[in-house]
Coordinates of C-alpha atoms and ligand atoms in Angstrom, one line a residue:
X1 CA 146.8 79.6 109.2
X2 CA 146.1 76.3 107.6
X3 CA 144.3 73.4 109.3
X4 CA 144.4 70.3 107.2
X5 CA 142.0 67.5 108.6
X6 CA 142.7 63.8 107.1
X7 CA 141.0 60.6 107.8
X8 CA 138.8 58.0 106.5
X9 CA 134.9 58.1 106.4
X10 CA 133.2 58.5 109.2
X11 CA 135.5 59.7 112.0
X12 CA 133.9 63.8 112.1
X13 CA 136.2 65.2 110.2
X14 CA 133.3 67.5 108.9
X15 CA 131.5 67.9 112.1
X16 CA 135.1 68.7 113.8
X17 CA 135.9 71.1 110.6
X18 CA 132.2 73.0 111.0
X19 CA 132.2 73.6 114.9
X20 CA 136.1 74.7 114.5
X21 CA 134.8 77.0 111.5
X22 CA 131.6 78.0 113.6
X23 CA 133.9 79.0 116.8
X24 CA 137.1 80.0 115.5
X25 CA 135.9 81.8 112.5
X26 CA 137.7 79.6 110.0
X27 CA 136.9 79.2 106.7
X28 CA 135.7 75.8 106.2
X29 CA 136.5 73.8 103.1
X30 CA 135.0 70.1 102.7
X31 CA 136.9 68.3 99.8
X32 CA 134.8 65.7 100.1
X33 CA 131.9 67.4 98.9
X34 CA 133.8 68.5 95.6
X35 CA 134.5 64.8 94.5
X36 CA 130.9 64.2 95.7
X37 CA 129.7 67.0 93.5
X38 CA 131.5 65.9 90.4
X39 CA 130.4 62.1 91.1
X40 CA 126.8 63.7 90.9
X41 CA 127.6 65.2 87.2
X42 CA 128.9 62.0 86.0
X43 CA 125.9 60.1 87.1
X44 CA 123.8 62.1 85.8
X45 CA 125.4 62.2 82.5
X46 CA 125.6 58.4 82.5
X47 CA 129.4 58.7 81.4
X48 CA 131.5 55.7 81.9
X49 CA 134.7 55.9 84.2
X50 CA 137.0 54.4 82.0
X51 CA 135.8 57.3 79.1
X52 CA 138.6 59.8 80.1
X53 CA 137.5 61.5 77.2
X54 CA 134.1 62.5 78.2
X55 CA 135.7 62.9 81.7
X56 CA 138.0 65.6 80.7
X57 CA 135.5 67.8 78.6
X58 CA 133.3 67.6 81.5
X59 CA 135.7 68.6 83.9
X60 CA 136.1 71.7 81.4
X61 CA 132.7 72.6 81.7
X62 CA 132.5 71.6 85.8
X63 CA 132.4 75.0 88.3
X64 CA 132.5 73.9 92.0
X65 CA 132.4 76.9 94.6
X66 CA 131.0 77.0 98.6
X67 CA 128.9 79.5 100.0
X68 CA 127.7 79.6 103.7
X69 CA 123.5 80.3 103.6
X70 CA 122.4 80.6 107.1
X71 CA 125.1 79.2 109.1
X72 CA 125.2 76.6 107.0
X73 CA 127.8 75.3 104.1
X74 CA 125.9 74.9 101.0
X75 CA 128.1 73.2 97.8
X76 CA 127.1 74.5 93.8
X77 CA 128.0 72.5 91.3
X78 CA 127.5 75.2 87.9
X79 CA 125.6 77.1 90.2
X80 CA 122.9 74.6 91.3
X81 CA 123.1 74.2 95.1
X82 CA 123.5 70.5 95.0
X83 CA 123.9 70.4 98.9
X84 CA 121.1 68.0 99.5
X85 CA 121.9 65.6 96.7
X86 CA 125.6 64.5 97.5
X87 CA 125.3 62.2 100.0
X88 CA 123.2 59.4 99.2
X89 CA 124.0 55.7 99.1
X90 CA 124.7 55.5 95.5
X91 CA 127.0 58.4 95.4
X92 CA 128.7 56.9 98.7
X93 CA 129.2 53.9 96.6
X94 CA 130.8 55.7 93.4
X95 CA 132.3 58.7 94.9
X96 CA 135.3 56.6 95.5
X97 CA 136.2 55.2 92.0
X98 CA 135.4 58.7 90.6
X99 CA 138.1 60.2 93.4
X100 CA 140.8 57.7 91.9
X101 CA 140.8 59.0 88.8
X102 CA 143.9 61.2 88.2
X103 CA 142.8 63.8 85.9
X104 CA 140.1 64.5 88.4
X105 CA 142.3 64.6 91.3
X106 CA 144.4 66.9 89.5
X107 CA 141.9 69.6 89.0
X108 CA 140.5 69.5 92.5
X109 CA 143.9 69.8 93.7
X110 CA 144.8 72.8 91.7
X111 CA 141.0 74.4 93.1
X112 CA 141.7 73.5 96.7
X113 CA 145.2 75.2 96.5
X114 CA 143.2 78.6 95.5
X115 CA 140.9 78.2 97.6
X116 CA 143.4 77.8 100.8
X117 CA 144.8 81.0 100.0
X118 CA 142.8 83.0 101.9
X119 CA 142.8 83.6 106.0
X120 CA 142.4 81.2 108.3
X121 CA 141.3 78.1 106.6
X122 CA 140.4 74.4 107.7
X123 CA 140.2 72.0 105.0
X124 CA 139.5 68.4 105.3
X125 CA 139.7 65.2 103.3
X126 CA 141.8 62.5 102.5
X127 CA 144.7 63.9 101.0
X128 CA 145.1 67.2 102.8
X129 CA 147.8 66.5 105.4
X130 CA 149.9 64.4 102.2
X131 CA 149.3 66.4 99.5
X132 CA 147.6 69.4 99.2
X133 CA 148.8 71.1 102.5
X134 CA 151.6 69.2 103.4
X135 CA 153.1 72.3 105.0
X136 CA 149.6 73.4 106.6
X137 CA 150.6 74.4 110.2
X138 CA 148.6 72.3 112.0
X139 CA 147.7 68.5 110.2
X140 CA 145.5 65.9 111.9
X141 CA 144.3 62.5 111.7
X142 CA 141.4 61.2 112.7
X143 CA 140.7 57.4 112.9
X144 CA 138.1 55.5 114.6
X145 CA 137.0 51.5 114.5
X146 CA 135.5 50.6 111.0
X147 CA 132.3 49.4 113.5
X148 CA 131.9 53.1 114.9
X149 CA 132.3 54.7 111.6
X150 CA 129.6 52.8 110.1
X151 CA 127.2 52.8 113.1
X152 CA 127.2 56.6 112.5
X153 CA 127.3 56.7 108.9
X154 CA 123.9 54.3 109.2
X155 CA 122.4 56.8 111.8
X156 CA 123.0 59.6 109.4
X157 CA 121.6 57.4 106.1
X158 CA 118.3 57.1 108.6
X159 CA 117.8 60.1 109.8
X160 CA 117.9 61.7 106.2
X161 CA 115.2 58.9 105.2
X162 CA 117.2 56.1 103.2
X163 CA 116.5 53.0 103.3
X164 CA 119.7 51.0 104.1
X165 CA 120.8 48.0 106.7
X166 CA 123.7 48.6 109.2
X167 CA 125.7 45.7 107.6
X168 CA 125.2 47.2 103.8
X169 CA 126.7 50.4 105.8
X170 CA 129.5 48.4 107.4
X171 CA 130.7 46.8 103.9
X172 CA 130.4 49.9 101.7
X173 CA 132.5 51.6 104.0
X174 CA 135.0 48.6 104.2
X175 CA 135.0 48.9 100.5
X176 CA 135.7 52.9 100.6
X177 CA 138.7 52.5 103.2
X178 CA 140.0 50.0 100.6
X179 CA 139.9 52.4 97.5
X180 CA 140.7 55.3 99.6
X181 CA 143.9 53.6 100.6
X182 CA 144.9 52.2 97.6
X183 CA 144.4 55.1 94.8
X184 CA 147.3 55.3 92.5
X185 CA 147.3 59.2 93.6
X186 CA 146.3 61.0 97.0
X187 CA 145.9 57.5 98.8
X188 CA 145.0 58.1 102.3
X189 CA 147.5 58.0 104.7
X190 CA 148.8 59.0 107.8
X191 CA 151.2 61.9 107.3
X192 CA 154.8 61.8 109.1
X193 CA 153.8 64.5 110.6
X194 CA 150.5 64.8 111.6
X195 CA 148.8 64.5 115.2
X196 CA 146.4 61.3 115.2
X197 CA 143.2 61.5 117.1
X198 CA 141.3 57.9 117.9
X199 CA 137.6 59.5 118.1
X200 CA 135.9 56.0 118.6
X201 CA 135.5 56.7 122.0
X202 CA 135.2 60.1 122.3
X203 CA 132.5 62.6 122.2
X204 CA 132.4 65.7 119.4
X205 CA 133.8 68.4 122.3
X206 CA 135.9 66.2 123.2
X207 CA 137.8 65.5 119.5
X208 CA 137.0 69.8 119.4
X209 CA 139.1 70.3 122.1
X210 CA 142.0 67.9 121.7
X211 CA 142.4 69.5 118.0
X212 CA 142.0 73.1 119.3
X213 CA 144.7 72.1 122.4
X214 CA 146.8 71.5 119.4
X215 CA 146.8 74.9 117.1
X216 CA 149.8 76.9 117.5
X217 CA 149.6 80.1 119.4
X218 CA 151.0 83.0 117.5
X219 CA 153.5 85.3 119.7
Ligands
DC1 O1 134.8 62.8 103.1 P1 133.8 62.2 102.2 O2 133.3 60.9 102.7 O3 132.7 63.1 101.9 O4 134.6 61.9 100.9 C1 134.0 61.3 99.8 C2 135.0 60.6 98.9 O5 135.9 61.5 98.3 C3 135.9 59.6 99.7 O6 135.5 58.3 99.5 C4 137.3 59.8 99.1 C5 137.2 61.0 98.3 N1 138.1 62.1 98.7 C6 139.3 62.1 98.2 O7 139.7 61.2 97.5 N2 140.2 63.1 98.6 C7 139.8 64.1 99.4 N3 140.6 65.1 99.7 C8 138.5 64.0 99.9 C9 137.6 63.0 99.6

């Protein structure tokens, strides 16, 4: 069984994801975290977007796996658990360029496909529902008001001790609903097919329950 969970930033598509992982005993896979993670590299290696070059060796040399430590899912980029260093403002602010680059997306496709294979599976992103699962047995959408996204995406900055302004939230993630939609490959969008969830006013159990109401029984 494949759950594929679309939806811009900020609506719980990975809170939703864990606690369905957590309860149902799903395995959950964030894509996010792999464009995040190779984001990280190319910072780090100070290579410039537009060098598809240097882009494609690194790729080459890029290993991105999952492993759950303690209840908790931890990302490894070449085996460095890089978990704790993937969600700061600056990658925020890049991680969407980086994700519209199609030899990029290619790769992560290709990884997310073999990594769906196995069991019961819930796998969220932005292209999930379109592309990567499009026959996944149960696809989702969650939206929410660009206001609510970024009030929680600011909570989440603060509580993990960076310094940033609710408005600087508010237009980063205007600008990352505007790449995320308009990427020449794996644009978000809402899938024919798929079952769209407004979360803005709803609480965590309740966006749990109106997504587990929805999985198909087996007879
Ligand atoms: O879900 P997130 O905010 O961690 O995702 C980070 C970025 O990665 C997001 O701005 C768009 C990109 N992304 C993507 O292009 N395709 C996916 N399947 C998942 C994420």
């Amino acid at each position: 069984m494949m759950i594929a969970i679309d939806g811009p930033a900020g609506t719980g598509k990975g809170t939703i994801a864990k606690l369905i992982s957590d309860r149902l005993g799903f395995m959950y896979i964030d894509t996010g975290a792999m464009y995040r993670s190779i984001t990280l590299k190319i910072l780090r290696e100070g290579i410039s977007l537009d060098k598809l070059d240097s882009i494609k060796d690194l790729l080459e040399r890029t290993v991105i796996t999952f492993k759950t430590i303690e209840n908790k899912q931890h990302v490894f980029l070449d085996e460095e658990d890089v978990t704790d260093f993937i969600r700061t403002p600056e990658i925020n602010d890049t991680v969407s360029l980086v994700s519209a680059i199609p030899e990029i997306r290619v790769k992560m496709v290709e990884l997310q496909r073999k990594l769906g294979e196995s069991g019961n599976v819930i796998m969220e992103g932005r292209d999930i529902t379109t592309v990567v699962f499009p026959h996944a047995e149960l696809k989702i959408y969650l939206d929410a008001s660009i206001e609510i996204r970024a009030m929680r995406r600011y909570k989440e900055l603060i509580e993990k001790g960076n310094v940033v302004t609710y408005e600087d939230t508010l237009e980063s993630i205007r600008k990352r609903d505007y790449n995320d939609m308009h990427k020449e490959m794996g644009a978000l969008k809402i899938a024919e097919d798929a079952i769209v969830i407004d979360t803005s006013n709803l609480s965590i159990e309740e966006v749990y329950e109106a997504v587990v109401a929805k999985i198909p029984k087996n007879e």
